[in-house]
mmCIF file of C-alpha atoms in Angstrom:
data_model
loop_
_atom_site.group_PDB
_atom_site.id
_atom_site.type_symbol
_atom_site.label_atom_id
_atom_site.label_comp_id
_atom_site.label_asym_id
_atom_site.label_seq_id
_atom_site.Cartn_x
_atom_site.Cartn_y
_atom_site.Cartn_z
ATOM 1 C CA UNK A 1216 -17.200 -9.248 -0.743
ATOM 2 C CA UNK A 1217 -18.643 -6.174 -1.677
ATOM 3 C CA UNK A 1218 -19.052 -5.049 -5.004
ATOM 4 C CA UNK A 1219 -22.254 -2.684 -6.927
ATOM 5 C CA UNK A 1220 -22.831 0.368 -9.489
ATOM 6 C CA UNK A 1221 -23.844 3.870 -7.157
ATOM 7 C CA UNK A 1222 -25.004 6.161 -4.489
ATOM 8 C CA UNK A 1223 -24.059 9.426 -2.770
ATOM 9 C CA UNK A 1224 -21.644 10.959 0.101
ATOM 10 C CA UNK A 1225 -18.246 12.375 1.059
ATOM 11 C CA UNK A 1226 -15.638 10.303 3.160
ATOM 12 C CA UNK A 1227 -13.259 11.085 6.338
ATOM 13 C CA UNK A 1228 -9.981 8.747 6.483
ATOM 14 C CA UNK A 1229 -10.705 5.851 8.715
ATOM 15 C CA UNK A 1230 -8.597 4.430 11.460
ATOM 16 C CA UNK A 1231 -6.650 1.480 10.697
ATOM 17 C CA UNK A 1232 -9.139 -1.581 11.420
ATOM 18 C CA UNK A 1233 -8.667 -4.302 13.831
ATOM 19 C CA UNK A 1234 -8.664 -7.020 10.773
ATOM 20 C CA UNK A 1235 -9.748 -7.832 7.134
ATOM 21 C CA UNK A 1236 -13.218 -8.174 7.966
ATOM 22 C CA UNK A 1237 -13.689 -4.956 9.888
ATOM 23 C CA UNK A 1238 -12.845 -2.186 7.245
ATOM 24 C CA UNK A 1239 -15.202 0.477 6.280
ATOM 25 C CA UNK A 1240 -14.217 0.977 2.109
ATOM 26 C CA UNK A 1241 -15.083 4.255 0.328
ATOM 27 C CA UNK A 1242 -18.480 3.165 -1.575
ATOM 28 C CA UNK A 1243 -20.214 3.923 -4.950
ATOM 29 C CA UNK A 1244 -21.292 7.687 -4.683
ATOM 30 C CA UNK A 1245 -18.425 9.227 -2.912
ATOM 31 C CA UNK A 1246 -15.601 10.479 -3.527
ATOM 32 C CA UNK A 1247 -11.933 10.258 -4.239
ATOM 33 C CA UNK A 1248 -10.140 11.930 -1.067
ATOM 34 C CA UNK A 1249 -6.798 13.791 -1.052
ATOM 35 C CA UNK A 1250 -4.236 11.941 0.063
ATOM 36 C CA UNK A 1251 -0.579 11.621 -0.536
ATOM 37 C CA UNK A 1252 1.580 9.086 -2.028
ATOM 38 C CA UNK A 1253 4.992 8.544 -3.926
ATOM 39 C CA UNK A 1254 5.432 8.062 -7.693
ATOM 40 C CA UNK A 1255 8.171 6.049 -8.910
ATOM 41 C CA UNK A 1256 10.702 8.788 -8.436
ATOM 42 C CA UNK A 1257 10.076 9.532 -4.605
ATOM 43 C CA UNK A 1258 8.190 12.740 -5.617
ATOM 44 C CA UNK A 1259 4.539 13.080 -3.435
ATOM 45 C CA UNK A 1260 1.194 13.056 -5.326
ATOM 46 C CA UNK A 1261 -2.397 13.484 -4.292
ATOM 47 C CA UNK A 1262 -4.949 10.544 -5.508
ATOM 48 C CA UNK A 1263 -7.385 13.251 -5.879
ATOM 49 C CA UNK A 1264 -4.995 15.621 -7.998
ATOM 50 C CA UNK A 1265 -3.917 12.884 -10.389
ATOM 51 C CA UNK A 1266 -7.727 11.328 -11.222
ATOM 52 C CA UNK A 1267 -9.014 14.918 -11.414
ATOM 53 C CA UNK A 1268 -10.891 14.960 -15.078
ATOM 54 C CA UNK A 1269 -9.364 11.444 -15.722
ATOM 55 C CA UNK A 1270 -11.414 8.824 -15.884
ATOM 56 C CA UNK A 1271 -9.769 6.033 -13.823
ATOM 57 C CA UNK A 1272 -9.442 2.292 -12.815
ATOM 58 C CA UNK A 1273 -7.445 2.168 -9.173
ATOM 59 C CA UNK A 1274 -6.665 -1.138 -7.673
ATOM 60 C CA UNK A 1275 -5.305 -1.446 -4.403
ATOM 61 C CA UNK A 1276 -2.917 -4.783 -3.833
ATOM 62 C CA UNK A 1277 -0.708 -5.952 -0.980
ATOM 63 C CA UNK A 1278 2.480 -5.536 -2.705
ATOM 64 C CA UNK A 1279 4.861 -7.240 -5.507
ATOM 65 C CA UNK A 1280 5.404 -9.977 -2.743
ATOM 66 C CA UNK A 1281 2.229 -11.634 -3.320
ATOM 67 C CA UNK A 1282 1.392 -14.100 -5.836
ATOM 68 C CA UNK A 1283 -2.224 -13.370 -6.076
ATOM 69 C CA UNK A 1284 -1.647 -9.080 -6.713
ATOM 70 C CA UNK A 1285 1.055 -10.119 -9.487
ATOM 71 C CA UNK A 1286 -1.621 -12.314 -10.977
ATOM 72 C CA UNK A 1287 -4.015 -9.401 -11.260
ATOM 73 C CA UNK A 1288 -1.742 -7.154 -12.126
ATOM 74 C CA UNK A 1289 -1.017 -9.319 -15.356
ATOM 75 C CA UNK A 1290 -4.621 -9.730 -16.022
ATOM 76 C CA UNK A 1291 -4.948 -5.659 -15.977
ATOM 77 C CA UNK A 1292 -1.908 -5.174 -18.105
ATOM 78 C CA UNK A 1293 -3.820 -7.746 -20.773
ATOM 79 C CA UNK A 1294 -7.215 -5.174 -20.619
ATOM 80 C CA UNK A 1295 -4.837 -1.910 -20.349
ATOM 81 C CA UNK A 1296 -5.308 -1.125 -23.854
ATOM 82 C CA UNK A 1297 -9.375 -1.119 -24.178
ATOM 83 C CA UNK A 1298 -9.130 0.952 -20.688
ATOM 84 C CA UNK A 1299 -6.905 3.607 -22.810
ATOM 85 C CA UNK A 1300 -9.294 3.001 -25.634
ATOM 86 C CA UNK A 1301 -12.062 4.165 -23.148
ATOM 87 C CA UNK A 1302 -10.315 7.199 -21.689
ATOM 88 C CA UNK A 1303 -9.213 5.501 -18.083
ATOM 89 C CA UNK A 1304 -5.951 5.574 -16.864
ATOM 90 C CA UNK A 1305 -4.855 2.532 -14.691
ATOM 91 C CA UNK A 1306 -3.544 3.116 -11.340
ATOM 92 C CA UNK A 1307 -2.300 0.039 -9.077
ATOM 93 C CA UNK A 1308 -1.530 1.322 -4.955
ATOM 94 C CA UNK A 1309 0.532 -0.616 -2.977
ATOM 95 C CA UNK A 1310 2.339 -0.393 0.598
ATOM 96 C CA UNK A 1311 5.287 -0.892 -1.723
ATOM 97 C CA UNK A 1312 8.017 1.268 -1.799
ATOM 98 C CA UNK A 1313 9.300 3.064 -4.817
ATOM 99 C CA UNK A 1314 12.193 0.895 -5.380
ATOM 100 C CA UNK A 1315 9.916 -2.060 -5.209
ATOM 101 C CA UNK A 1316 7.639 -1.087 -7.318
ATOM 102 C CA UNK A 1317 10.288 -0.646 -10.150
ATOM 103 C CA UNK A 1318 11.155 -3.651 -9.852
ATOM 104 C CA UNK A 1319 7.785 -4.701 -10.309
ATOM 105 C CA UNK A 1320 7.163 -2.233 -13.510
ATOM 106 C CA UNK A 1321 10.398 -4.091 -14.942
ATOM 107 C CA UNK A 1322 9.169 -7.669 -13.879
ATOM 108 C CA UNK A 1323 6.064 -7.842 -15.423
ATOM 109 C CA UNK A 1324 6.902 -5.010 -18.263
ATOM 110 C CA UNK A 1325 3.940 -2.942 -17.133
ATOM 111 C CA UNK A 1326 3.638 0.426 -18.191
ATOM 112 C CA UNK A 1327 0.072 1.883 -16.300
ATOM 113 C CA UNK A 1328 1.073 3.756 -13.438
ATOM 114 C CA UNK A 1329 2.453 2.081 -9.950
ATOM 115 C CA UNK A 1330 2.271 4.219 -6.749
ATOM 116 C CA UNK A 1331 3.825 3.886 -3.249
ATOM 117 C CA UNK A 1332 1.663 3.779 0.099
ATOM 118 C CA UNK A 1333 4.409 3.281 1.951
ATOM 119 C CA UNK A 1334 2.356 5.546 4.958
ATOM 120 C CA UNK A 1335 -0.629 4.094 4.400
ATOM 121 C CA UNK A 1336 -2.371 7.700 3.476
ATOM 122 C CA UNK A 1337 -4.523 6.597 1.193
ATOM 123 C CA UNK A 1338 -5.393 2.972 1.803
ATOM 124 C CA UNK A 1339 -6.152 4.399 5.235
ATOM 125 C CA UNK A 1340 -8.570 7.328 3.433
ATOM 126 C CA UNK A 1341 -10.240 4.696 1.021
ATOM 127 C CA UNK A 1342 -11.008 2.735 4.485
ATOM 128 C CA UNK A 1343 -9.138 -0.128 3.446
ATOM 129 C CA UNK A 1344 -6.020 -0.836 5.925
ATOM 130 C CA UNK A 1345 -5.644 -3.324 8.504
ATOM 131 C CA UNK A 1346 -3.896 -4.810 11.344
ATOM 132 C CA UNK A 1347 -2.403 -8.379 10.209
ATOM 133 C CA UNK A 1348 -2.691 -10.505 12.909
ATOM 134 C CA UNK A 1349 0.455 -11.961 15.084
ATOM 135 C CA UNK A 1350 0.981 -14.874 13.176
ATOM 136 C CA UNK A 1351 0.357 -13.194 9.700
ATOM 137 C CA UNK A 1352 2.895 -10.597 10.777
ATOM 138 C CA UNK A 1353 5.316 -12.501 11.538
ATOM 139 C CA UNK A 1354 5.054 -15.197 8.740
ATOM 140 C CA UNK A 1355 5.235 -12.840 5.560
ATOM 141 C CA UNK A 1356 8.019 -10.516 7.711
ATOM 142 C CA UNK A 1357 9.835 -13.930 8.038
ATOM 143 C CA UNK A 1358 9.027 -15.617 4.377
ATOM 144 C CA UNK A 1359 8.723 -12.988 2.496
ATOM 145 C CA UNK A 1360 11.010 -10.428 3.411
ATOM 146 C CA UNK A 1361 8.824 -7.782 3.614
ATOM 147 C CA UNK A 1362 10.430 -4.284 4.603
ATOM 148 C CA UNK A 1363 7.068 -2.559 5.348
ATOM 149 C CA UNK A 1364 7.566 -0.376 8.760
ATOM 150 C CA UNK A 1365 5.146 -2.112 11.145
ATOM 151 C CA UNK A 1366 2.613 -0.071 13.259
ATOM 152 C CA UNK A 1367 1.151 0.113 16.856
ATOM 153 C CA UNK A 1368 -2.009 -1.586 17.269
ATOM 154 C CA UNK A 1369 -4.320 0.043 19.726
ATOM 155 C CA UNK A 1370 -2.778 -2.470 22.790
ATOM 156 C CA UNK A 1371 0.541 -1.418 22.002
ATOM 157 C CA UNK A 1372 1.437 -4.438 19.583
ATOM 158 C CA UNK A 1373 3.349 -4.010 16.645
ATOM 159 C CA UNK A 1374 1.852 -5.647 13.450
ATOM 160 C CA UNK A 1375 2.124 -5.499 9.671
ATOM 161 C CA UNK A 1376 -0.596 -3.041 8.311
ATOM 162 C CA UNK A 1377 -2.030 -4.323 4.367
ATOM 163 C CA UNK A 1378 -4.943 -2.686 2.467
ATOM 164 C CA UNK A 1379 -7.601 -5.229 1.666
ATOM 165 C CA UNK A 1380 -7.377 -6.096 -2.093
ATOM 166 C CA UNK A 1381 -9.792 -3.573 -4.204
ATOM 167 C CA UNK A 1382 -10.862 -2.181 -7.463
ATOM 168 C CA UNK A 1383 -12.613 1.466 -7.933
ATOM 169 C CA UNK A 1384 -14.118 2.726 -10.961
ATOM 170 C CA UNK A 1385 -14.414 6.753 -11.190
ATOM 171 C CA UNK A 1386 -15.210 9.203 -13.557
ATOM 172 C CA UNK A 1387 -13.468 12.374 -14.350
ATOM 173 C CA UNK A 1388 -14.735 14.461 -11.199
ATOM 174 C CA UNK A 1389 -13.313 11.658 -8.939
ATOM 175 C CA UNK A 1390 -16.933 10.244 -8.022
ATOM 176 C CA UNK A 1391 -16.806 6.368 -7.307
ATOM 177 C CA UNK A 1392 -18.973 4.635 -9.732
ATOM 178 C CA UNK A 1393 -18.190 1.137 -8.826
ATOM 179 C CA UNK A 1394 -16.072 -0.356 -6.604
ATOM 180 C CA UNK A 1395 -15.112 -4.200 -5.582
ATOM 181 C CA UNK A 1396 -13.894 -4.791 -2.091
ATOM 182 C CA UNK A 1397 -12.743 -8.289 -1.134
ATOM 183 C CA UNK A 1398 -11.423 -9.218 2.594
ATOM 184 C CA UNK A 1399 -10.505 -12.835 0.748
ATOM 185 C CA UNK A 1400 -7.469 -11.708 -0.782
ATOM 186 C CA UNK A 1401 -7.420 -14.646 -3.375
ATOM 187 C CA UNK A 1402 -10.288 -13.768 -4.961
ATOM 188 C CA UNK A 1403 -9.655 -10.844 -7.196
ATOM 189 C CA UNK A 1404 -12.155 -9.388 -9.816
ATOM 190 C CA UNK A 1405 -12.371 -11.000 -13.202
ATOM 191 C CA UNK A 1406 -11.353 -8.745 -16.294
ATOM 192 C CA UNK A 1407 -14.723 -8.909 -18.353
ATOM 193 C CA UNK A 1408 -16.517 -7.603 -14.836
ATOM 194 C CA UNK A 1409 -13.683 -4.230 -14.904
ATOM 195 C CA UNK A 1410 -14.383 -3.765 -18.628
ATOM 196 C CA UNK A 1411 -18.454 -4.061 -18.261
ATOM 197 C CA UNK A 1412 -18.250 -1.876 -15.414
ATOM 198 C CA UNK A 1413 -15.820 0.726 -16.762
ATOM 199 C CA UNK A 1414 -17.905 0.484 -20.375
ATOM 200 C CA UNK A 1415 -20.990 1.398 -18.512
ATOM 201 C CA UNK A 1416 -19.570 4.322 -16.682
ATOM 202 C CA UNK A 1417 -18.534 5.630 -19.820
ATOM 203 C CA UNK A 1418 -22.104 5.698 -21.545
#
């Protein structure tokens, strides 16, 4: 787990890494790379265009699939309206695609914003994707019905690619404040630790 409140740089995307436990996350201090995703509609936006002088909570999950992401996504609907309250806007990135993640707005009745990382663009900026392994591939392709494209590994396998589950604070100018970065993808961040962050980067 990694998890704090600030320090100081600029990022390059990084490659795809070779497993949960090997990816190099954007940290407190930098910040927010361009990088291209789809909104609801299928239209492209850039993460950096659409946090520029708004404050904003961004959680990266595995997709609508996944009982653990649907969890926290319920327990960020629940704070939603003290994040408003506080200026944020609330951003959840997923390998979803658009379609899915409609279905996921009507599911749960959410109304923050849902965005599509269907290419992996920005996961792979924030230093978050990675290769599943065989057996993890082929289990949620098989149980869950994922539709994800799968990518080459560096030996030429083919293998589900899933950003590690995270949370990033940022101010207006797109500078990380805090961020929480968990390879254990059951253990999500609890509520009253997003609001105490968020609260603090607001005083």
């Amino acid at each position: 787990m990694i998890s704090s409140l600030a320090l100081s740089h600029t990022v390059n995307a990084k490659p795809i890494a070779n497993d949960e436990l090997s990816v190099m996350p954007l940290m407190n201090g930098q910040t927010i790379p361009s990088a291209s995703l789809k909104d609801l509609n299928d239209r492209p936006v850039d993460i950096a265009q659409i946090t520029q002088g708004k404050p904003s909570v961004i959680f990266f999950y595995r997709g609508g699939w996944c009982p653990f992401c649907n969890s926290q996504m319920g327990q960020l609907k629940a704070i939603e309206p003290q994040l408003l309250d506080m200026g944020f806007q609330l951003i959840g990135i997923s390998p979803d695609t658009p379609a899915k993640l409609k279905e996921s707005m009507t599911e749960q009745e959410l109304s923050y914003i849902l965005l599509s990382d269907a290419n992996l663009d920005v996961s792979k900026a924030f230093g978050l994707a990675y290769f599943t392994s065989e057996k993890v591939t082929n289990r949620y392709l098989s149980k869950m019905k994922l539709e994800n494209k799968l990518w080459q590994t560096p030996e030429g396998k083919q293998r589900l690619v899933l950003p590690v589950p995270a949370v990033y604070i940022t101010d207006g100018n797109g500078l990380v404040h805090f961020q929480y970065v968990n390879p254990n993808f059951r253990v999500r961040p609890a509520p009253e630790l997003i609001m105490t962050a968020a609260s603090l980067i607001k005083q």
